[in-house]
PDB file of C-alpha atoms and ligand atoms in Angstrom:
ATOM      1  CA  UNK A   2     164.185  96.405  89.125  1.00  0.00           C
ATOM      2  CA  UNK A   3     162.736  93.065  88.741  1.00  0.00           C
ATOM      3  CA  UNK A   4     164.303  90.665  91.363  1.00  0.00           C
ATOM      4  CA  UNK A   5     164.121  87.029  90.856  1.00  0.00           C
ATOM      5  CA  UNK A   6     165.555  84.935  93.912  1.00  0.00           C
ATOM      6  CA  UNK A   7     166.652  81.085  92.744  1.00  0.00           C
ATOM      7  CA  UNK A   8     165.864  78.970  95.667  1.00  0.00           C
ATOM      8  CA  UNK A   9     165.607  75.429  96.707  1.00  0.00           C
ATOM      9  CA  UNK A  10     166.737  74.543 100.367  1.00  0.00           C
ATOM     10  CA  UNK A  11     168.086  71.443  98.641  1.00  0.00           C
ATOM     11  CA  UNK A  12     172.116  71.567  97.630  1.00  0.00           C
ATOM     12  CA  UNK A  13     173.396  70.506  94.446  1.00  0.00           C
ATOM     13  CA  UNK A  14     170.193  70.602  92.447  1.00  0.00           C
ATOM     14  CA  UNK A  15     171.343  73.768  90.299  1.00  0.00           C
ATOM     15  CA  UNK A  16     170.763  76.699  91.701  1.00  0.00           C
ATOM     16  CA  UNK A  17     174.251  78.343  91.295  1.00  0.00           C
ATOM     17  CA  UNK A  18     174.488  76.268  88.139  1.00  0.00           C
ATOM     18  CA  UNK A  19     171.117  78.138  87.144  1.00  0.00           C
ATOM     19  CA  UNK A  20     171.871  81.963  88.446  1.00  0.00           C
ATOM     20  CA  UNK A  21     175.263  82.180  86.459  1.00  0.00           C
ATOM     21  CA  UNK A  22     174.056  81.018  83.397  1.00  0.00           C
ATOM     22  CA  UNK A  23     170.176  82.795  83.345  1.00  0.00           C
ATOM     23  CA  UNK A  24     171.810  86.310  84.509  1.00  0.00           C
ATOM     24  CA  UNK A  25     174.482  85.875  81.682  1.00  0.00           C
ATOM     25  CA  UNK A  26     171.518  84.509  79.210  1.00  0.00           C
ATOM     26  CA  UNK A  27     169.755  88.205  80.201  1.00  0.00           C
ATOM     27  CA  UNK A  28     172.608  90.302  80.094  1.00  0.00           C
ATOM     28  CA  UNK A  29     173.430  88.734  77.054  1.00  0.00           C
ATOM     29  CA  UNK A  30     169.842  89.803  75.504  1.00  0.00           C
ATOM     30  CA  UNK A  31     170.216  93.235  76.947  1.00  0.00           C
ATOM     31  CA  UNK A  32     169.280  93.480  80.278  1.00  0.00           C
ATOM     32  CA  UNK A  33     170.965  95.434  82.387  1.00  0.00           C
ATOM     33  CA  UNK A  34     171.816  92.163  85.594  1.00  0.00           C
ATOM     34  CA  UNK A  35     173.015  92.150  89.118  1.00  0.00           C
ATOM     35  CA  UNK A  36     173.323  88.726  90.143  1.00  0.00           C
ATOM     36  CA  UNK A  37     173.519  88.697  94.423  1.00  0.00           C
ATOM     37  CA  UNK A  38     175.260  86.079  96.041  1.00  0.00           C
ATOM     38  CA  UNK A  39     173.735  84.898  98.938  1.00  0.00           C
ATOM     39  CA  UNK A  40     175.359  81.487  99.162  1.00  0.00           C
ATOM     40  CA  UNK A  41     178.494  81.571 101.792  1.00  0.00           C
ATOM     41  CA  UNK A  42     180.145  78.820 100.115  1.00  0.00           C
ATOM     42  CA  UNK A  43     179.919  81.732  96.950  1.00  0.00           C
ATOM     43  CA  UNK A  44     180.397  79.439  94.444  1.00  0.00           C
ATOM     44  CA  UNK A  45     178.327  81.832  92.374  1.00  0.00           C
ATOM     45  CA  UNK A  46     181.364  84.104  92.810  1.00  0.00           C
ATOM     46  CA  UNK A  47     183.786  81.812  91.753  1.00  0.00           C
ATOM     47  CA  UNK A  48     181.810  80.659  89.152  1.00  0.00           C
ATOM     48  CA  UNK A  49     182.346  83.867  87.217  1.00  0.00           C
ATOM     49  CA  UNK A  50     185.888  84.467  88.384  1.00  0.00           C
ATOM     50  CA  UNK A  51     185.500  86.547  90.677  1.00  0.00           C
ATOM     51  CA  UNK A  52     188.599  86.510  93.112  1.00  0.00           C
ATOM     52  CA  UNK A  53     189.022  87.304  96.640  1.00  0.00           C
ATOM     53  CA  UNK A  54     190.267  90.843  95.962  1.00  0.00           C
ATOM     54  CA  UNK A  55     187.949  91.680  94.702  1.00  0.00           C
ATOM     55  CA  UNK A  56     185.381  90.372  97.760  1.00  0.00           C
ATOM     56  CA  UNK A  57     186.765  93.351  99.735  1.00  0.00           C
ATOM     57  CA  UNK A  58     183.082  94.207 100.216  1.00  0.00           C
ATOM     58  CA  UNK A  59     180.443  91.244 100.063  1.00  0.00           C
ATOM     59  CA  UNK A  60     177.002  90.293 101.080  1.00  0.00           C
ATOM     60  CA  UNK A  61     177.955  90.192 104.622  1.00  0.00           C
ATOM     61  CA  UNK A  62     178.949  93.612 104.590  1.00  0.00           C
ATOM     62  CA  UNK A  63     175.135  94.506 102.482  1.00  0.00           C
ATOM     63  CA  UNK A  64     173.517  92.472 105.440  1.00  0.00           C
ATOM     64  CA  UNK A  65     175.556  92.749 108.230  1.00  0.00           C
ATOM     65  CA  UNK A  66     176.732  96.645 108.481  1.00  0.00           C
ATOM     66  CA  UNK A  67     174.426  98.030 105.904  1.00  0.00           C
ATOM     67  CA  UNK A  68     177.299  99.265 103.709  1.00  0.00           C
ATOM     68  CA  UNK A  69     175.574 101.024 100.397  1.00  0.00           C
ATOM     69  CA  UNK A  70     175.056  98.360  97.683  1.00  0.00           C
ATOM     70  CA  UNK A  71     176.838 100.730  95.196  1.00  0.00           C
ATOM     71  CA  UNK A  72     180.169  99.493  96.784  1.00  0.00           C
ATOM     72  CA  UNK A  73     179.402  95.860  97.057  1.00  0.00           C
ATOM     73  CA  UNK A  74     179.026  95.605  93.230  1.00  0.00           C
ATOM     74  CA  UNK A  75     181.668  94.172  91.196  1.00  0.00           C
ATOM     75  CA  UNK A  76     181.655  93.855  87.165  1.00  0.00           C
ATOM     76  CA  UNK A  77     181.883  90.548  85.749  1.00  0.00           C
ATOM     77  CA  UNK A  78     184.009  89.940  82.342  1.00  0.00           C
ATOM     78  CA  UNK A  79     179.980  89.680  81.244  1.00  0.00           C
ATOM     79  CA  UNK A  80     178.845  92.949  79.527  1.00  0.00           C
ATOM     80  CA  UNK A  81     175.890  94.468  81.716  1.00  0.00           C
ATOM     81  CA  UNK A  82     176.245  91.705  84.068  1.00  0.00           C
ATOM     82  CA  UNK A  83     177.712  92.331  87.664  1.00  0.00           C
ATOM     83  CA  UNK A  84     177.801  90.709  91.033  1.00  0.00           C
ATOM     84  CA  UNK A  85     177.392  91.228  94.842  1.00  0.00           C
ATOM     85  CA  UNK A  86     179.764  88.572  95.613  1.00  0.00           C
ATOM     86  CA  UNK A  87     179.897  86.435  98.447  1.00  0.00           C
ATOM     87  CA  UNK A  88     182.685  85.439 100.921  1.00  0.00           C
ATOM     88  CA  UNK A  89     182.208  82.691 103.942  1.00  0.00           C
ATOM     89  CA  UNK A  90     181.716  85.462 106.465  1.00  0.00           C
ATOM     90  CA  UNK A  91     178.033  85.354 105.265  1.00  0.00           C
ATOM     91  CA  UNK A  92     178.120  81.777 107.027  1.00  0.00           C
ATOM     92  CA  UNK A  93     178.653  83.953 110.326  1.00  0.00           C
ATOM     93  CA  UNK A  94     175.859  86.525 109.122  1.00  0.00           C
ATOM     94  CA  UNK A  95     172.942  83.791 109.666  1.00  0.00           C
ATOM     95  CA  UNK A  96     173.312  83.998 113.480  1.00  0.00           C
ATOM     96  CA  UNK A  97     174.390  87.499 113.466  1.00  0.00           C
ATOM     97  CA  UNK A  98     171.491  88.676 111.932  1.00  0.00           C
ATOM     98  CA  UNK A  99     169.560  87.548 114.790  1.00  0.00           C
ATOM     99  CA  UNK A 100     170.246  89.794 117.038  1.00  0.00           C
ATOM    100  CA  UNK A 101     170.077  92.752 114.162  1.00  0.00           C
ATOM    101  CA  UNK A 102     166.854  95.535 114.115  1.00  0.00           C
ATOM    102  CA  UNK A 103     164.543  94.232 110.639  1.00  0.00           C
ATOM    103  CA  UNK A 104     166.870  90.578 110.439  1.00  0.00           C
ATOM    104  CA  UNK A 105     164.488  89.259 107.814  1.00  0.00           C
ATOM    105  CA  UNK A 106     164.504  93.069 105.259  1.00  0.00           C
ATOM    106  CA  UNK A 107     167.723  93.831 105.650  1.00  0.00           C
ATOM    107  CA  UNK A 108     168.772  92.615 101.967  1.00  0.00           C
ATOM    108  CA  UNK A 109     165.128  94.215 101.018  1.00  0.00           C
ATOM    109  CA  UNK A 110     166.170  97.677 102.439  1.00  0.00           C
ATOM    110  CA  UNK A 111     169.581  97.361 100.892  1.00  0.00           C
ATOM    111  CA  UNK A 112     167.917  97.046  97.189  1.00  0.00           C
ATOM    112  CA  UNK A 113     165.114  99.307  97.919  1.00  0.00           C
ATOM    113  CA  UNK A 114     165.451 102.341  95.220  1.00  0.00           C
ATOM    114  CA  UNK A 115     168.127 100.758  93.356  1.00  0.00           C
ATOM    115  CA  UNK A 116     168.003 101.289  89.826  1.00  0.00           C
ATOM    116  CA  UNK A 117     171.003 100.513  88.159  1.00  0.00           C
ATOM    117  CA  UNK A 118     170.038  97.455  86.866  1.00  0.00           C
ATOM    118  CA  UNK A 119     166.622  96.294  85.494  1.00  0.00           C
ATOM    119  CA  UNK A 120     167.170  92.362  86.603  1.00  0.00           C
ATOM    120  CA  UNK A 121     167.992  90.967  89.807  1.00  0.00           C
ATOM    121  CA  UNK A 122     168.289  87.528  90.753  1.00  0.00           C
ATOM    122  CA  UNK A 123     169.820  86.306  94.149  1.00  0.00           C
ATOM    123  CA  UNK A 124     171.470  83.103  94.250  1.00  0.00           C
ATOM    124  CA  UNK A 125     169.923  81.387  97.548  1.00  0.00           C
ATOM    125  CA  UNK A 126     171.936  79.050  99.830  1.00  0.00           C
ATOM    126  CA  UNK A 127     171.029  75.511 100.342  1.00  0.00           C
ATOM    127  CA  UNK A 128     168.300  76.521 103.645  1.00  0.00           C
ATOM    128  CA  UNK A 129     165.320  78.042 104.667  1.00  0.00           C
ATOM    129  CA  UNK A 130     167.250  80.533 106.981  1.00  0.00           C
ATOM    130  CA  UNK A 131     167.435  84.171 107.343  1.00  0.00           C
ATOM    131  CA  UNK A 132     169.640  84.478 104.327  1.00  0.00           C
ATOM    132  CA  UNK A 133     166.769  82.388 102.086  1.00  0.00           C
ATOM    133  CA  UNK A 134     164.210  84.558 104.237  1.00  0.00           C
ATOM    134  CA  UNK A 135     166.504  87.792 103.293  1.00  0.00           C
ATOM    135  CA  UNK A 136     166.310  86.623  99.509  1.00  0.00           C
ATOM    136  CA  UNK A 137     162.692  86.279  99.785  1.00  0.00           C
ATOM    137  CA  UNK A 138     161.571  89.160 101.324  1.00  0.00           C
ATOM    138  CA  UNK A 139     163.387  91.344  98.861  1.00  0.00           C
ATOM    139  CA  UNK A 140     161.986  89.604  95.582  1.00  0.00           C
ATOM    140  CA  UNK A 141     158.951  89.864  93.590  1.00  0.00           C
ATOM    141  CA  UNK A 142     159.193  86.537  92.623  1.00  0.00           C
ATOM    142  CA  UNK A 143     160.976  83.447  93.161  1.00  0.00           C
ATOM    143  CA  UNK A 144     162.671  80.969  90.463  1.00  0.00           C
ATOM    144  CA  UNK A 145     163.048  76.981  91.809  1.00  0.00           C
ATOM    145  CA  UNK A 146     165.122  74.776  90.130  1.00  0.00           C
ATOM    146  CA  UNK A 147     163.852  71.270  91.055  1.00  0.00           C
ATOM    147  CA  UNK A 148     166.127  68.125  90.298  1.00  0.00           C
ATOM    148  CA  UNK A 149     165.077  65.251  88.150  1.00  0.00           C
ATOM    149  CA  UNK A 150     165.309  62.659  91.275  1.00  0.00           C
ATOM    150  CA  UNK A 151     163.200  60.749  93.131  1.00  0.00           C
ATOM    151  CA  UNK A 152     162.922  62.737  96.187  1.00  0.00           C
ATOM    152  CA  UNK A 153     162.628  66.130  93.902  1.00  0.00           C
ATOM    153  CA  UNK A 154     159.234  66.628  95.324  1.00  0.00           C
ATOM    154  CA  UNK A 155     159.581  66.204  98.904  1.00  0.00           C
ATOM    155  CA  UNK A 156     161.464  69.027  99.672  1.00  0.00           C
ATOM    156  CA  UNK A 157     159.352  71.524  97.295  1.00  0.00           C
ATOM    157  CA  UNK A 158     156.443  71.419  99.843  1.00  0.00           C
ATOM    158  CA  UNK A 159     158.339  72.371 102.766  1.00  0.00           C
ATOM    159  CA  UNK A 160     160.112  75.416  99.913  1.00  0.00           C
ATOM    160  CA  UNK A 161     156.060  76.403  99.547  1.00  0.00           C
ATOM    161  CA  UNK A 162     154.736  76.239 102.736  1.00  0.00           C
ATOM    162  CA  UNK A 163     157.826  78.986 103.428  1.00  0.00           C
ATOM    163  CA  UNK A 164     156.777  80.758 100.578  1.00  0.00           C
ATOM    164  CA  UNK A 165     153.463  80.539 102.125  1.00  0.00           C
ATOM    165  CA  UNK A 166     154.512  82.630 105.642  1.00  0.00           C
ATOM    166  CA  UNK A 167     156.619  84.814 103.633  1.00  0.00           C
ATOM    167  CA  UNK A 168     153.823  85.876 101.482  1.00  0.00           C
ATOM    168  CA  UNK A 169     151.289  86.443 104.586  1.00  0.00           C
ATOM    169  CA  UNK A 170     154.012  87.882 107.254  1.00  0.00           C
ATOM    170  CA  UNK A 171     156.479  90.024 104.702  1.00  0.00           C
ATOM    171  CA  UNK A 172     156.377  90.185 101.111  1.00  0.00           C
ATOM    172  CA  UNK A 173     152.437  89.462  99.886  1.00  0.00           C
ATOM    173  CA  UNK A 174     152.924  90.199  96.546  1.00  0.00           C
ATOM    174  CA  UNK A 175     155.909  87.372  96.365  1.00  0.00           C
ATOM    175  CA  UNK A 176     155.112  85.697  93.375  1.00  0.00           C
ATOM    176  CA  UNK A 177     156.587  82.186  91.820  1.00  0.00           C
ATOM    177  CA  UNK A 178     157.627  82.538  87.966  1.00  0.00           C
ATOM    178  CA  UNK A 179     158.320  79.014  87.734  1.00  0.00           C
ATOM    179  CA  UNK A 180     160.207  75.823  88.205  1.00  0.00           C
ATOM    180  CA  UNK A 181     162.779  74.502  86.775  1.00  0.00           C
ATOM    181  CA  UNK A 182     163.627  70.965  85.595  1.00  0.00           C
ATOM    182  CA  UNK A 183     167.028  70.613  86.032  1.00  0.00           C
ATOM    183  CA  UNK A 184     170.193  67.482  85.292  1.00  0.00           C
ATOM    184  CA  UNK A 185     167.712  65.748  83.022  1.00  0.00           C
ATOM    185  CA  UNK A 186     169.377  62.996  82.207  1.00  0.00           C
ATOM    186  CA  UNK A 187     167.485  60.847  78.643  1.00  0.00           C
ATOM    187  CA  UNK A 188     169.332  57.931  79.003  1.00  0.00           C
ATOM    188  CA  UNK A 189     167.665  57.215  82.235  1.00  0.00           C
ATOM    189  CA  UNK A 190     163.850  56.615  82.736  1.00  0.00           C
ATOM    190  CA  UNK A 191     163.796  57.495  85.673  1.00  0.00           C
ATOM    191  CA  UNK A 192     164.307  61.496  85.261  1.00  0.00           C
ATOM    192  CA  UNK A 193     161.244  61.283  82.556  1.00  0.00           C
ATOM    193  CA  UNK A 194     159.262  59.640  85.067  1.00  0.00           C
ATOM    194  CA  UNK A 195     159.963  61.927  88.034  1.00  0.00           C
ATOM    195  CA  UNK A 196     159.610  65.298  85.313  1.00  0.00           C
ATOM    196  CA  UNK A 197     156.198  63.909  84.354  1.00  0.00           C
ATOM    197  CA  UNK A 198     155.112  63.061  87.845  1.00  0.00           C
ATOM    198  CA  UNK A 199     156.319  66.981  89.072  1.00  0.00           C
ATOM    199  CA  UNK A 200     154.190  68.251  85.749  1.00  0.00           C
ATOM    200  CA  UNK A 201     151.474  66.339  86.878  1.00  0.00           C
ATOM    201  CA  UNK A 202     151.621  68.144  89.994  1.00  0.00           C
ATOM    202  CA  UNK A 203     152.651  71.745  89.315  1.00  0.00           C
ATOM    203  CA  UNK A 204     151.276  72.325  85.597  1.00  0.00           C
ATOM    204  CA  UNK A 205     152.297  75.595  84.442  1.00  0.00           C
ATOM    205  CA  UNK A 206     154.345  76.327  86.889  1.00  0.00           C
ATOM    206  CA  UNK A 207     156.648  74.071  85.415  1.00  0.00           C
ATOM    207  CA  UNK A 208     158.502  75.762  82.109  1.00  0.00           C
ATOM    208  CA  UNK A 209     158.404  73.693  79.336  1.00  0.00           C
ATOM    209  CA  UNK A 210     162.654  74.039  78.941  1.00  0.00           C
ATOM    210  CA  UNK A 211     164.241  70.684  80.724  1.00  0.00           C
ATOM    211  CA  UNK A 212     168.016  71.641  81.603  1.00  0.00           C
ATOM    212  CA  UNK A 213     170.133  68.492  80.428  1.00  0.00           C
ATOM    213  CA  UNK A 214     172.635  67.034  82.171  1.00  0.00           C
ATOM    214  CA  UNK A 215     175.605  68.053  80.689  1.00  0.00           C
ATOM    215  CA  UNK A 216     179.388  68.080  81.795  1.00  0.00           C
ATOM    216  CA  UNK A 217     179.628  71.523  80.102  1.00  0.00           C
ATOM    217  CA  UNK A 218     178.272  72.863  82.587  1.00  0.00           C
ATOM    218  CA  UNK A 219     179.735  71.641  85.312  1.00  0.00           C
ATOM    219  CA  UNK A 220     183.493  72.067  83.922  1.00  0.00           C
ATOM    220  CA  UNK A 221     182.443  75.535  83.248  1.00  0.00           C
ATOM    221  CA  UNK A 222     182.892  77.340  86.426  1.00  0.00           C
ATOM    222  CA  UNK A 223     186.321  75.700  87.182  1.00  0.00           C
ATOM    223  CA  UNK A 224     187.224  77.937  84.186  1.00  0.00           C
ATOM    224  CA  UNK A 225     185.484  81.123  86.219  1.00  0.00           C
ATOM    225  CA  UNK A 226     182.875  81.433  83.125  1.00  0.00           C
ATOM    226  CA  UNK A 227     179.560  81.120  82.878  1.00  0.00           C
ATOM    227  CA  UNK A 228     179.147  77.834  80.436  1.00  0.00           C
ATOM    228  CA  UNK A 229     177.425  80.323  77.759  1.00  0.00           C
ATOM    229  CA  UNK A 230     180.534  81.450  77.473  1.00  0.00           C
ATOM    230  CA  UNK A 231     182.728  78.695  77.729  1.00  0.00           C
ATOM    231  CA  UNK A 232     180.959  76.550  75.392  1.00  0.00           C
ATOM    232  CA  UNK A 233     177.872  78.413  74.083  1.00  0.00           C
ATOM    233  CA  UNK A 234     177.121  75.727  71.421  1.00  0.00           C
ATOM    234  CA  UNK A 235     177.072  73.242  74.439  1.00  0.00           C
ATOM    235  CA  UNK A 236     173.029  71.280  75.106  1.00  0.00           C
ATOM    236  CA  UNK A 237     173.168  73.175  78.553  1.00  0.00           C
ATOM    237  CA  UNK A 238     173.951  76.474  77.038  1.00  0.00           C
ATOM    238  CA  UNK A 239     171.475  76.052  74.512  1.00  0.00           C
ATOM    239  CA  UNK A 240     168.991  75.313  77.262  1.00  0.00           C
ATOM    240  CA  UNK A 241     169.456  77.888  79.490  1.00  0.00           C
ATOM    241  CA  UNK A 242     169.203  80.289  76.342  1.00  0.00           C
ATOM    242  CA  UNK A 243     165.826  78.493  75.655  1.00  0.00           C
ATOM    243  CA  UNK A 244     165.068  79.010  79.672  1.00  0.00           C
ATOM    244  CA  UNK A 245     165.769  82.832  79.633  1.00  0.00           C
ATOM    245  CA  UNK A 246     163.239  83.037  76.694  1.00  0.00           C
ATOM    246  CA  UNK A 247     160.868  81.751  78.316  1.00  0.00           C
ATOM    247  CA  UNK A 248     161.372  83.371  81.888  1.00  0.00           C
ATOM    248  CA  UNK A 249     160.778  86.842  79.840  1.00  0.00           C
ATOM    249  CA  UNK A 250     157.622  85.096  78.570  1.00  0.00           C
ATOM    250  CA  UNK A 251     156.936  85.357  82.139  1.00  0.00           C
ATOM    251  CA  UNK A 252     157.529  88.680  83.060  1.00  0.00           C
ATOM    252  CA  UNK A 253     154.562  91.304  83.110  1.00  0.00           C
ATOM    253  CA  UNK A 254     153.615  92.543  80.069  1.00  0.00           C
ATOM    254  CA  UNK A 255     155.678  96.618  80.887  1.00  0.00           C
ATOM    255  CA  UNK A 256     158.792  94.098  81.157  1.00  0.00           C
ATOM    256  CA  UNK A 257     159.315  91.953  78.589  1.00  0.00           C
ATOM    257  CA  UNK A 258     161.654  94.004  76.699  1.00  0.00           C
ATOM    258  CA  UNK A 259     165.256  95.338  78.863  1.00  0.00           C
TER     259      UNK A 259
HETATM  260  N1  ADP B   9     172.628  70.380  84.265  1.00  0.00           N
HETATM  261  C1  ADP B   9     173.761  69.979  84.852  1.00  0.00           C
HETATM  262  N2  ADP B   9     174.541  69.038  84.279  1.00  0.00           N
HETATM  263  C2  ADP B   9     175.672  68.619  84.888  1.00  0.00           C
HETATM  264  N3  ADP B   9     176.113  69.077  86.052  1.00  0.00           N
HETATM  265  C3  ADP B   9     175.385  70.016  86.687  1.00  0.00           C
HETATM  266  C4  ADP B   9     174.177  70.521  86.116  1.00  0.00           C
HETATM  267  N4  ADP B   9     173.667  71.448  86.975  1.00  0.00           N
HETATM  268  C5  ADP B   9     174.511  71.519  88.005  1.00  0.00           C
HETATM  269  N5  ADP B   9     175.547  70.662  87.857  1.00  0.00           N
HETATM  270  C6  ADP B   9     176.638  70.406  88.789  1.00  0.00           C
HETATM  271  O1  ADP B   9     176.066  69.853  89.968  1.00  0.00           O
HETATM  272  C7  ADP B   9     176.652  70.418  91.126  1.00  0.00           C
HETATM  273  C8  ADP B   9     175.586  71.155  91.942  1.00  0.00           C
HETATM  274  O2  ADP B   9     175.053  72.210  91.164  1.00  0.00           O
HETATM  275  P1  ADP B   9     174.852  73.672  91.771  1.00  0.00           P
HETATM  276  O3  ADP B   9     174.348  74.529  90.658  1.00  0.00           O
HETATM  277  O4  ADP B   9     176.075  74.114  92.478  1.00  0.00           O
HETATM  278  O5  ADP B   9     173.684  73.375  92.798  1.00  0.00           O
HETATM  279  P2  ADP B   9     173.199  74.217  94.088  1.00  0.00           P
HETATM  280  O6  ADP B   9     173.593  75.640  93.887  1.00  0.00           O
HETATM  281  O7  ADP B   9     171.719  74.003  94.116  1.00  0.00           O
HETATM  282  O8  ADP B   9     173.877  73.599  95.281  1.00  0.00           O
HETATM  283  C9  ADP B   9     177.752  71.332  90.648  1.00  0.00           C
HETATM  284  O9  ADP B   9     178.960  70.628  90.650  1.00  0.00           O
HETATM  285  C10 ADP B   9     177.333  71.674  89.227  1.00  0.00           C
HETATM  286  O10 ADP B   9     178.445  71.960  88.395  1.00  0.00           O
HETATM  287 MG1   MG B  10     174.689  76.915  95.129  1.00  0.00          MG
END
């Protein structure tokens, strides 16, 4: 299993926006997905209609009291996409795990083995905390949206220098597939400024896709659906698409195809 954690210790600048709608993009192209919620506000969860019944078992429970991820995963109304949802006891977890034996691999022992699905991507909360440190000890690689603003970049070098320890303490084969240019918006100069000054920066590492800002995809998960669902003709939709296309461009060459 290839496990892509989406992280930014920034909110709001499209993570959750980004995990829905890339898992559903790969699931939709074959791949078999588990998308892992590690967000306790689990808007992930909500954003693909996943109700509280069926949160019985959650991230916490993965983290926390080691339950076996085979009962933590719930189907979404996605073929070959499910979740590991998340419920606000994972707010608790971030202290708790503390005081726990292996705090930082406990989400990296919990996937170890697992091969259900081929495609993993964890949905990071808005910190560099054990949950973050969780998510990036268990992935191979790490996915960053970065927002078209003015302060996009200030953040990101703090998000590296993590990556940084991560890579020399944990996980040295932690890898970054890219970032990700996210609520482009072409009506305002600014955003094509601040994309060309982060390209400028970061080269390659940027993908060529731009996500629009679009109000598709924001109305989407109020509808519990993944906006390549609820509108897959929508500029977000379409970009995403474009996104996932390129992210398997990405992959290593024994993993292009599901
Ligand atoms: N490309 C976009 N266009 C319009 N709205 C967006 C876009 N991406 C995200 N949003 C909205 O912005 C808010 C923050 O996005 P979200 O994906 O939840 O960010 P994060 O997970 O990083 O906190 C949400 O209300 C979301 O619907
Ligand atoms: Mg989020």
């Amino acid at each position: 299993m290839l496990t892509i954690a989406i992280a930014n210790q920034k909110g709001g600048v499209g993570k959750t926006t980004t995990a829905i709608n890339i898992a559903t993009a790969m699931a939709a192209t074959g791949w078999r997905t588990l998308l892992i919620d590690m967000d306790p506000q689990g808007n992930a969860s909500t954003g693909l209609g996943i109700g509280n019944a069926a949160r019985a078992v959650s991230s916490y429970d993965l983290l926390v009291d080691e339950v076996p991820l085979a009962s933590a995963i719930v189907p979404t109304s996605i073929p070959r996409l499910e979740i590991v949802p998340a419920t606000v006891d994972l707010s608790g977890a971030e202290v708790e795990l503390v005081a726990l034996e292996g705090r930082t691999h406990r989400l990296a022992r919990a996937l170890a083995g697992h091969s259900g699905h081929e495609l993993c991507f964890i949905d990071c909360p808005p910190s560099l905390g054990l949950l973050t440190l969780n998510a990036l000890c268990a992935a191979n690689t790490l996915l960053v949206p970065l927002q078209c603003e003015f302060f996009a970049l200030e953040g990101l070098s703090q998000l590296l220098q993590t990556v940084d320890q991560v890579q020399q303490r944990f996980n040295p084969d932690l890898g970054i597939i890219g970032v990700a240019l996210t609520m482009h918006d072409r009506r305002n100069r600014l955003t094509d400024q601040v994309s060309e000054d982060v390209r400028e920066c970061l080269g390659k590492l940027v993908f060529e896709t731009v996500i629009p800002r679009n109000v598709r995809l924001s109305e989407a998960p109020s509808h519990g659906l993944p906006a390549l669902v609820y509108d897959q003709h929508c500029s977000g939709s379409r970009a995403y698409m474009a996104l996932a296309r390129e992210l398997i461009g990405r992959f290593p060459a024994e993993r292009q195809a599901a």
